[in-house]
XYZ file of C-alpha atoms in Angstrom:
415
model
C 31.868 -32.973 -16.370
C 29.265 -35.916 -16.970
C 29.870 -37.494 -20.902
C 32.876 -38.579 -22.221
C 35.826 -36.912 -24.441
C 34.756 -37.033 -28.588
C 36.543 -39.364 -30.838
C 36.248 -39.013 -34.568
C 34.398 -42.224 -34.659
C 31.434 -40.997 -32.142
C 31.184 -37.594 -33.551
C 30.819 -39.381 -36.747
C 27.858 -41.825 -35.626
C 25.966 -38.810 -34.828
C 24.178 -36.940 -37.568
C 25.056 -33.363 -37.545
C 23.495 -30.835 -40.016
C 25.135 -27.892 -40.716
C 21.741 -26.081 -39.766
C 22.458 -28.000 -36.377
C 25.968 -26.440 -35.959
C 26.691 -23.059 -34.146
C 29.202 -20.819 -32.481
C 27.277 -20.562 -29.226
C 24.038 -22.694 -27.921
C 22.262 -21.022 -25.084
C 19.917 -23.659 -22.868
C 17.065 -22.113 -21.408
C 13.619 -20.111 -22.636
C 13.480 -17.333 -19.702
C 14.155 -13.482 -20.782
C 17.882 -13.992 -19.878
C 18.883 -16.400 -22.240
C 16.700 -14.719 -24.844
C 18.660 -11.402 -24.558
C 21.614 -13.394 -24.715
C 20.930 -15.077 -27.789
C 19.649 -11.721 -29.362
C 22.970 -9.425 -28.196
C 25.371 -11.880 -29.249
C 23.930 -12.686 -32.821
C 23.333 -9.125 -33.288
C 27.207 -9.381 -32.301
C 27.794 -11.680 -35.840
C 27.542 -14.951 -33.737
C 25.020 -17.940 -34.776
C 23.218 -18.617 -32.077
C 20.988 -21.852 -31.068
C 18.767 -21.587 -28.765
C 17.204 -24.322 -26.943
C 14.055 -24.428 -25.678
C 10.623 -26.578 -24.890
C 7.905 -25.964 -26.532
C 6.044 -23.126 -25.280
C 2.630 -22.419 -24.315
C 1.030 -19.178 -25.364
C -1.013 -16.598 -23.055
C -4.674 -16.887 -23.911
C -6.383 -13.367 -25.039
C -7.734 -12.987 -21.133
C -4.060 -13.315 -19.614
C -2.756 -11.217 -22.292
C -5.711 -8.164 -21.049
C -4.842 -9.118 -17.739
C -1.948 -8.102 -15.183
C 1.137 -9.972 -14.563
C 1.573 -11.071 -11.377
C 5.394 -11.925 -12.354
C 6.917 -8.603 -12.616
C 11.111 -7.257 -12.390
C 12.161 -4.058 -11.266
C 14.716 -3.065 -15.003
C 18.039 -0.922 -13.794
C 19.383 1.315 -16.035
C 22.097 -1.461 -17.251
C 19.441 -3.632 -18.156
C 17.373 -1.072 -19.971
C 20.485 -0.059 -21.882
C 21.154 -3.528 -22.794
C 17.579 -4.594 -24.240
C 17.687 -0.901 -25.824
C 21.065 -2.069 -27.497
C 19.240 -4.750 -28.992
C 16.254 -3.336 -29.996
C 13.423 -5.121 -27.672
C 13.290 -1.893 -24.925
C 11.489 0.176 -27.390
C 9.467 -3.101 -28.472
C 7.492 -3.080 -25.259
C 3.886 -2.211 -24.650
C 4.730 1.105 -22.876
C 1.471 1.468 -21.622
C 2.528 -1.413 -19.452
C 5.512 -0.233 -18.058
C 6.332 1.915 -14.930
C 8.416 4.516 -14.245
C 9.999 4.208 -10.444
C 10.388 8.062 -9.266
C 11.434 7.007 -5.884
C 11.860 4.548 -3.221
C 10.549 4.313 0.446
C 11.588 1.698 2.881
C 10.415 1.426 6.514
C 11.536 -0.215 9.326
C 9.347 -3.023 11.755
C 8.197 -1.787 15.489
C 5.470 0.927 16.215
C 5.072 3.637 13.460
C 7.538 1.930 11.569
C 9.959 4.112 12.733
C 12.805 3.716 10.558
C 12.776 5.429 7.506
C 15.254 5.301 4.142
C 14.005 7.173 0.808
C 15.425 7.658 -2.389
C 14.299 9.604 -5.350
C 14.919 9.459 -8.773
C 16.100 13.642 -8.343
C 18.118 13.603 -6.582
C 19.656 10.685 -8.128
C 20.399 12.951 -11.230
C 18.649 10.239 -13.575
C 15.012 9.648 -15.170
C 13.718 7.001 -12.994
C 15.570 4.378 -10.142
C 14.147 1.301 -12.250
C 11.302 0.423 -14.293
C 8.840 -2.403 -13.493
C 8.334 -4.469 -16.654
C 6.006 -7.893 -16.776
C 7.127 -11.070 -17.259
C 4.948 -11.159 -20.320
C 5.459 -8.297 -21.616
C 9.109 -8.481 -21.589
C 9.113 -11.825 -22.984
C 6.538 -11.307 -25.963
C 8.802 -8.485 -26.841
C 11.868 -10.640 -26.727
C 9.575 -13.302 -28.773
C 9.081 -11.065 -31.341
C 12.917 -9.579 -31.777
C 13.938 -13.385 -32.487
C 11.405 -14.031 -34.933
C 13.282 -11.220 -37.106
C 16.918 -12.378 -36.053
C 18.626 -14.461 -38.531
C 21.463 -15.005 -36.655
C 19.335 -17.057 -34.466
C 17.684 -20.392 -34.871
C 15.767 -21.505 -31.999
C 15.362 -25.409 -31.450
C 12.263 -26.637 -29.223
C 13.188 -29.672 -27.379
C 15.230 -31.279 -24.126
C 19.166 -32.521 -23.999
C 19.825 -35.043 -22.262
C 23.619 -35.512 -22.608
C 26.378 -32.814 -22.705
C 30.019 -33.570 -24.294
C 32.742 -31.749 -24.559
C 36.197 -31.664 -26.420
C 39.350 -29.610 -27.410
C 36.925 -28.571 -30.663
C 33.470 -27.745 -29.062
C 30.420 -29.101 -27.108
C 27.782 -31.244 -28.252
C 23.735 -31.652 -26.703
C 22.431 -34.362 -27.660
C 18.486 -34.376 -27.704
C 15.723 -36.814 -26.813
C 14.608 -36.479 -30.407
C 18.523 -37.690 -31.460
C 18.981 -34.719 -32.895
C 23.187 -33.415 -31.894
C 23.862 -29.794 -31.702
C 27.204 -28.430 -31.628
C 28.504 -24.771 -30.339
C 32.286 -23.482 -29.636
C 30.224 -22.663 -26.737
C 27.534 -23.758 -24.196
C 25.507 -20.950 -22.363
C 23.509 -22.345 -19.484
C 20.721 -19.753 -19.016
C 18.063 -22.764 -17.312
C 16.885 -20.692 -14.169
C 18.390 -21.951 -10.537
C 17.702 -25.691 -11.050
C 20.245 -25.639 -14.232
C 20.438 -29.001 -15.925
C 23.829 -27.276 -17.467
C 25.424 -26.840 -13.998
C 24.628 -30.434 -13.035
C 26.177 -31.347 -16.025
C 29.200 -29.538 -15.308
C 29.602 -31.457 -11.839
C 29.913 -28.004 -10.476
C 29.248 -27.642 -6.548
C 27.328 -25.480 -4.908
C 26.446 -24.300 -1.464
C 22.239 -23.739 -0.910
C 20.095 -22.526 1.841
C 16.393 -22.344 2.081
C 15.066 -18.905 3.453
C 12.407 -20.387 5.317
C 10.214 -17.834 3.240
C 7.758 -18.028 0.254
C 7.226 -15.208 -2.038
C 3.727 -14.364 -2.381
C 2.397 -12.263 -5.477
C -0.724 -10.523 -6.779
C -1.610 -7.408 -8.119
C -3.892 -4.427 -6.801
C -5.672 -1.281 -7.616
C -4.924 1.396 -5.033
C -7.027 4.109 -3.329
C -4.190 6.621 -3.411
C -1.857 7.816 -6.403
C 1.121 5.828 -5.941
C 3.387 8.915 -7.399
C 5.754 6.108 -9.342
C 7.222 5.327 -5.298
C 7.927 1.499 -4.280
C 7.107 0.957 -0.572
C 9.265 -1.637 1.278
C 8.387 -2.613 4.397
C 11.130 -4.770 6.421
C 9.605 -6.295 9.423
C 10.829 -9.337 11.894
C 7.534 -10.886 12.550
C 5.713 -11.375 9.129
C 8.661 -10.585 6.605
C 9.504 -8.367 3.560
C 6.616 -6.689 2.230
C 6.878 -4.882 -1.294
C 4.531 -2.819 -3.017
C 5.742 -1.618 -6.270
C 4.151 0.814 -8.565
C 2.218 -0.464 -12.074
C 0.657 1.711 -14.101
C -1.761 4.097 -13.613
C -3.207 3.270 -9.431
C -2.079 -0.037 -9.561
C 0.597 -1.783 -7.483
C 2.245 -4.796 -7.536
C 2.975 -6.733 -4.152
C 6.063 -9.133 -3.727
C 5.682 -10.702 -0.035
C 8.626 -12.462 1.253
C 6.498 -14.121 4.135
C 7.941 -17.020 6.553
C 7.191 -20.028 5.712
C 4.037 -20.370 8.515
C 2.428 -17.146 7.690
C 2.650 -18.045 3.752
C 0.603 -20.722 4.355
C -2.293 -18.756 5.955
C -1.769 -15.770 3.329
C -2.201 -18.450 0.486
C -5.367 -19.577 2.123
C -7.039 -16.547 1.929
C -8.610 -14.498 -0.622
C -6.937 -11.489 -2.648
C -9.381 -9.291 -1.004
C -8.610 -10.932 2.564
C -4.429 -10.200 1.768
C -5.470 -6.396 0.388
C -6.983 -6.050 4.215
C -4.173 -7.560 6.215
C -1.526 -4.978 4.187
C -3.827 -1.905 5.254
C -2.035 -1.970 8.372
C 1.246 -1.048 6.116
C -0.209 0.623 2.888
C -2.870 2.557 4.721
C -1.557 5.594 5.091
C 0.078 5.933 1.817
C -1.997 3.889 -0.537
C -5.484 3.821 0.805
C -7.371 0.840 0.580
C -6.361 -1.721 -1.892
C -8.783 -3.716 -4.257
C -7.700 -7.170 -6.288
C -7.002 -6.606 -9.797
C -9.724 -9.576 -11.901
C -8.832 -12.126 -12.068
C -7.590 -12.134 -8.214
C -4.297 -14.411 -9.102
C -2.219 -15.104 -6.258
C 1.060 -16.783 -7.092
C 3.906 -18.075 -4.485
C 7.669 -19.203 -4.794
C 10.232 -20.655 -2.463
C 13.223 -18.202 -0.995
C 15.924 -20.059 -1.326
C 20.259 -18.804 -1.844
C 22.082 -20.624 -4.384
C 25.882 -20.142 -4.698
C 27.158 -22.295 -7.518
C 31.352 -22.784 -6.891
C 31.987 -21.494 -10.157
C 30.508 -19.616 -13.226
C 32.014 -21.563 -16.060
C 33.321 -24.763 -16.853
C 35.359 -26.083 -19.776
C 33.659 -24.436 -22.685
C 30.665 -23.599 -20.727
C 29.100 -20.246 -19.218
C 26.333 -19.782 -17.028
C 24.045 -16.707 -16.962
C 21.416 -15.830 -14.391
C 19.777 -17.777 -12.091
C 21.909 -20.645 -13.535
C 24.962 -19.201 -12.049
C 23.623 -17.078 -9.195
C 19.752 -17.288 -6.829
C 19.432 -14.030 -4.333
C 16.660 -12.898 -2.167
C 14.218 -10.591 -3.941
C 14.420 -7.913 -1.465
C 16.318 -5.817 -3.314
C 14.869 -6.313 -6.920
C 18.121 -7.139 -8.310
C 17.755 -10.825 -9.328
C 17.390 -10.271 -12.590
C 19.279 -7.268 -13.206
C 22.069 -9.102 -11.923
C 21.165 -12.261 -15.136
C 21.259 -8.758 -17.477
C 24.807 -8.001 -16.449
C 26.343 -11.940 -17.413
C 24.922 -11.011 -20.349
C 26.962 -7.360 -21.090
C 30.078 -8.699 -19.103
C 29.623 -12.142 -21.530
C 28.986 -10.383 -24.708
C 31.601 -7.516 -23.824
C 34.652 -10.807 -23.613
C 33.521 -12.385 -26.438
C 33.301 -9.174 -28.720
C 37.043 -8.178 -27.410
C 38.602 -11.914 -28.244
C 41.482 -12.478 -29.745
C 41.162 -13.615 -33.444
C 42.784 -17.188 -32.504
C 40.309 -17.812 -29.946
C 36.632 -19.086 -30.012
C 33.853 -18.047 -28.307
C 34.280 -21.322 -25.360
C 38.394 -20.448 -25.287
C 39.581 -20.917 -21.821
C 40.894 -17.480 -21.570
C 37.385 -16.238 -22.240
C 35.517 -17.658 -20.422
C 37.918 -16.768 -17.201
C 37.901 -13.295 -18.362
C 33.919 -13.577 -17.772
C 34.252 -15.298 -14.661
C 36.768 -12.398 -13.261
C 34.456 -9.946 -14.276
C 31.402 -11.213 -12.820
C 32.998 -12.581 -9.474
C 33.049 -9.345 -7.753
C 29.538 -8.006 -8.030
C 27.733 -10.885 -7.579
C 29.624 -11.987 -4.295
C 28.896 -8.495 -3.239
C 24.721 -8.543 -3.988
C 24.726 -12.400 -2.501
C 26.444 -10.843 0.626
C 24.502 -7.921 0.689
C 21.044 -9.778 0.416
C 21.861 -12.544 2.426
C 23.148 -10.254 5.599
C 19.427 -8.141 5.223
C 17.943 -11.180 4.826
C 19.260 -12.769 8.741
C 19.621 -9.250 9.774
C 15.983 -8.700 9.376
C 14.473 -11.943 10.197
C 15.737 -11.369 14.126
C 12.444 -10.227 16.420
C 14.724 -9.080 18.915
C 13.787 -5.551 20.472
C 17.378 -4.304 20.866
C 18.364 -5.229 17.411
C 14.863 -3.831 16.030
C 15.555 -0.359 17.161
C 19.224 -0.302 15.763
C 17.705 -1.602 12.702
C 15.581 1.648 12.534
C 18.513 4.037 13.228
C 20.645 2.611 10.858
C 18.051 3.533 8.683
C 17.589 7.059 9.736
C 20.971 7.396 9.838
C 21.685 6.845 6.211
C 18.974 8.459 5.500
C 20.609 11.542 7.079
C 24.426 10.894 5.410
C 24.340 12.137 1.780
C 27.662 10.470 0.858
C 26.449 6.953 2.132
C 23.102 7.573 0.279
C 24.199 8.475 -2.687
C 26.327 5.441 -3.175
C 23.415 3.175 -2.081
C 21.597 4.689 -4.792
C 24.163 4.426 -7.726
C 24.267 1.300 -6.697
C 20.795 0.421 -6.838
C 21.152 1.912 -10.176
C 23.447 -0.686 -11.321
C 26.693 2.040 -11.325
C 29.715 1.717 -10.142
C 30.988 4.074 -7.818
């Protein structure tokens, strides 16, 4: 780890309020490290949270839709319910997914998967939430938590000892924690700090997002369309007819997409929404947004008396939705180690933190495999692979058992 062991004579060059002082410090202003500032001082923790100064939505991007939006499992819902912010959102901004459809590449699109939230047994297969929305809520819940004192401004050195770690800021200001959360998206300044490897790949892919109103009733269904040539195309339901795309393009094609107009991308996807959308109109303003696909495997998810939490400690393909659910579940499986401590330990104990690295290490390998081997699986334009492709998925389309567990775990169960 970069920085140097404490002695008593550094710690005590460095002025250190007791304001200053907390059991955990979580780096990082996204909705992860939010929620996990708000479940584990809601837990009896003091919490610091730091964060840069942020810049506030004007009224016209407030009236406006997100173009940044996650599809919520039913772990994360239960998680932000547990703390208060699920019921906190602007409802009339949230939708309900009733089912799934995804479709394979080649003519007619012949392969065909569908799930629905029926036959699932459960209210709805996810919920897509906006960025904002989510995070205003979140913005809100710590305003009212006392438990938490958020601190605007950068570190720029990490230290650690037997005792606790210490941030120093580029104001001078020291804050100390039993324990550091890294929660600082999929560049982490954390993880460098922590000298801990990882392995990285670039997709070759940008995803491209913008927002549209649809001819056709979406009936609360997300469209997926997995094709070789032009990518992963996404279409997921907002409310009322409104959709949502998320186009994980190759690189080349990106670049032409991002050239053209909102209206110019609504008539290039009327060759896969047609027939169950209709024609699709830009939402005003006609934002169009992009992002690099890239798969980051960090070596390890904690370090001595450190923790990382979403895209700190993990960075999947979007194809399945689950990047952020995925952030959701460090924090349950974080909070959940820390709640069951023993009462000689602290928060950044060794023993805890490999409790939350054991319980973690499982799932995520299996979503980064999982999303990775769709990812080259699907990015082959090879005609004998592209029609097993399709009958693998009307296969499991037609084998309940198989289904069924896809779905659960879709749903964030275990089965």
């Amino acid at each position: 780890m970069n920085g140097h062991t404490l002695n008593s004579s550094s710690a005590a060059a460095r002025k250190v309020t007791d304001a200053q002082s907390s059991d955990i410090c979580i780096v990082g202003n996204g909705a992860i490290g939010k929620t996990a500032a708000l479940a584990l001082a809601q837990a009896g923790l003091r919490v610091n949270l730091l964060a840069p100064v942020q810049s506030h939505a004007t009224t016209a991007e407030q009236a406006s839709w997100d173009v940044r939006v996650y599809a919520v499992n039913q772990i994360a819902r239960d998680l932000l319910s547990s703390i208060k912010v699920w019921d906190a959102l602007d409802a009339s901004r949230v939708a309900a997914v009733d089912g799934m459809a995804v479709f394979g590449d080649g003519d007619n699109h012949a392969g065909k998967l569908a799930f629905d939230a029926y036959s699932a047994h459960v209210d709805a297969l996810a919920w897509i939430v906006e960025d904002r929305n989510l995070n205003g809520a979140l913005d809100a819940a710590l305003k009212f938590s006392p438990n938490v004192r958020v601190t605007n401004g950068r570190a720029v050195s990490l230290r650690t000892d037997a005792q606790g770690v210490e941030l120093q800021l580029e104001s001078g200001d020291v804050l100390k924690a039993s324990l550091l959360v890294g929660a600082d998206g999929g560049q982490s300044w954390v993880r460098g700090q922590c000298d801990i490897g990882l392995d990285y790949r670039a997709y070759g892919q940008r995803a491209i997002v913008t927002n549209f109103a649809c001819e056709k009733a979406h009936q609360g269904v997300a469209y997926q369309w997995f094709t070789a040539a032009e990518g992963i195309v996404a279409l997921l339901p907002l409310p009322g007819q409104r959709v949502s795309l998320v186009w994980s393009a190759p690189d080349a094609l990106a670049e032409t997409l991002l050239r053209q107009s909102a209206a110019q991308l609504a008539q290039h996807l009327a060759k896969y929404a047609g027939s169950v959308l209709g024609a699709l109109t830009p939402l005003e303003p006609e934002l169009v947004r992009d992002f690099p696909l890239t798969l980051v495997k960090p070596h390890a998810m904690t370090a001595a008396r450190v923790a990382l939490i979403g895209d700190a400690a993990h960075v999947i393909h979007p194809l399945a939705g689950h990047g952020m659910n995925l952030g959701f579940a460090d924090v349950a499986a974080l909070l959940d180690v820390i709640s069951r401590r023993e009462p000689q330990r602290d928060c950044g104990d060794a023993r805890v933190l490999g409790r939350y690295a054991r319980a973690r290490k499982e799932e995520v390998l299996l979503m980064q495999l999982a999303t990775d081997g769709l990812a080259r699986l699907f990015e082959t334009n090879i005609e004998p692979l592209r029609v097993m492709r399709n009958l693998g998925l009307n296969l499991v389309n037609h084998l309940p058992v198989l289904k069924r567990r896809l779905m659960a775990h879709a749903l964030g169960k275990r089965t």
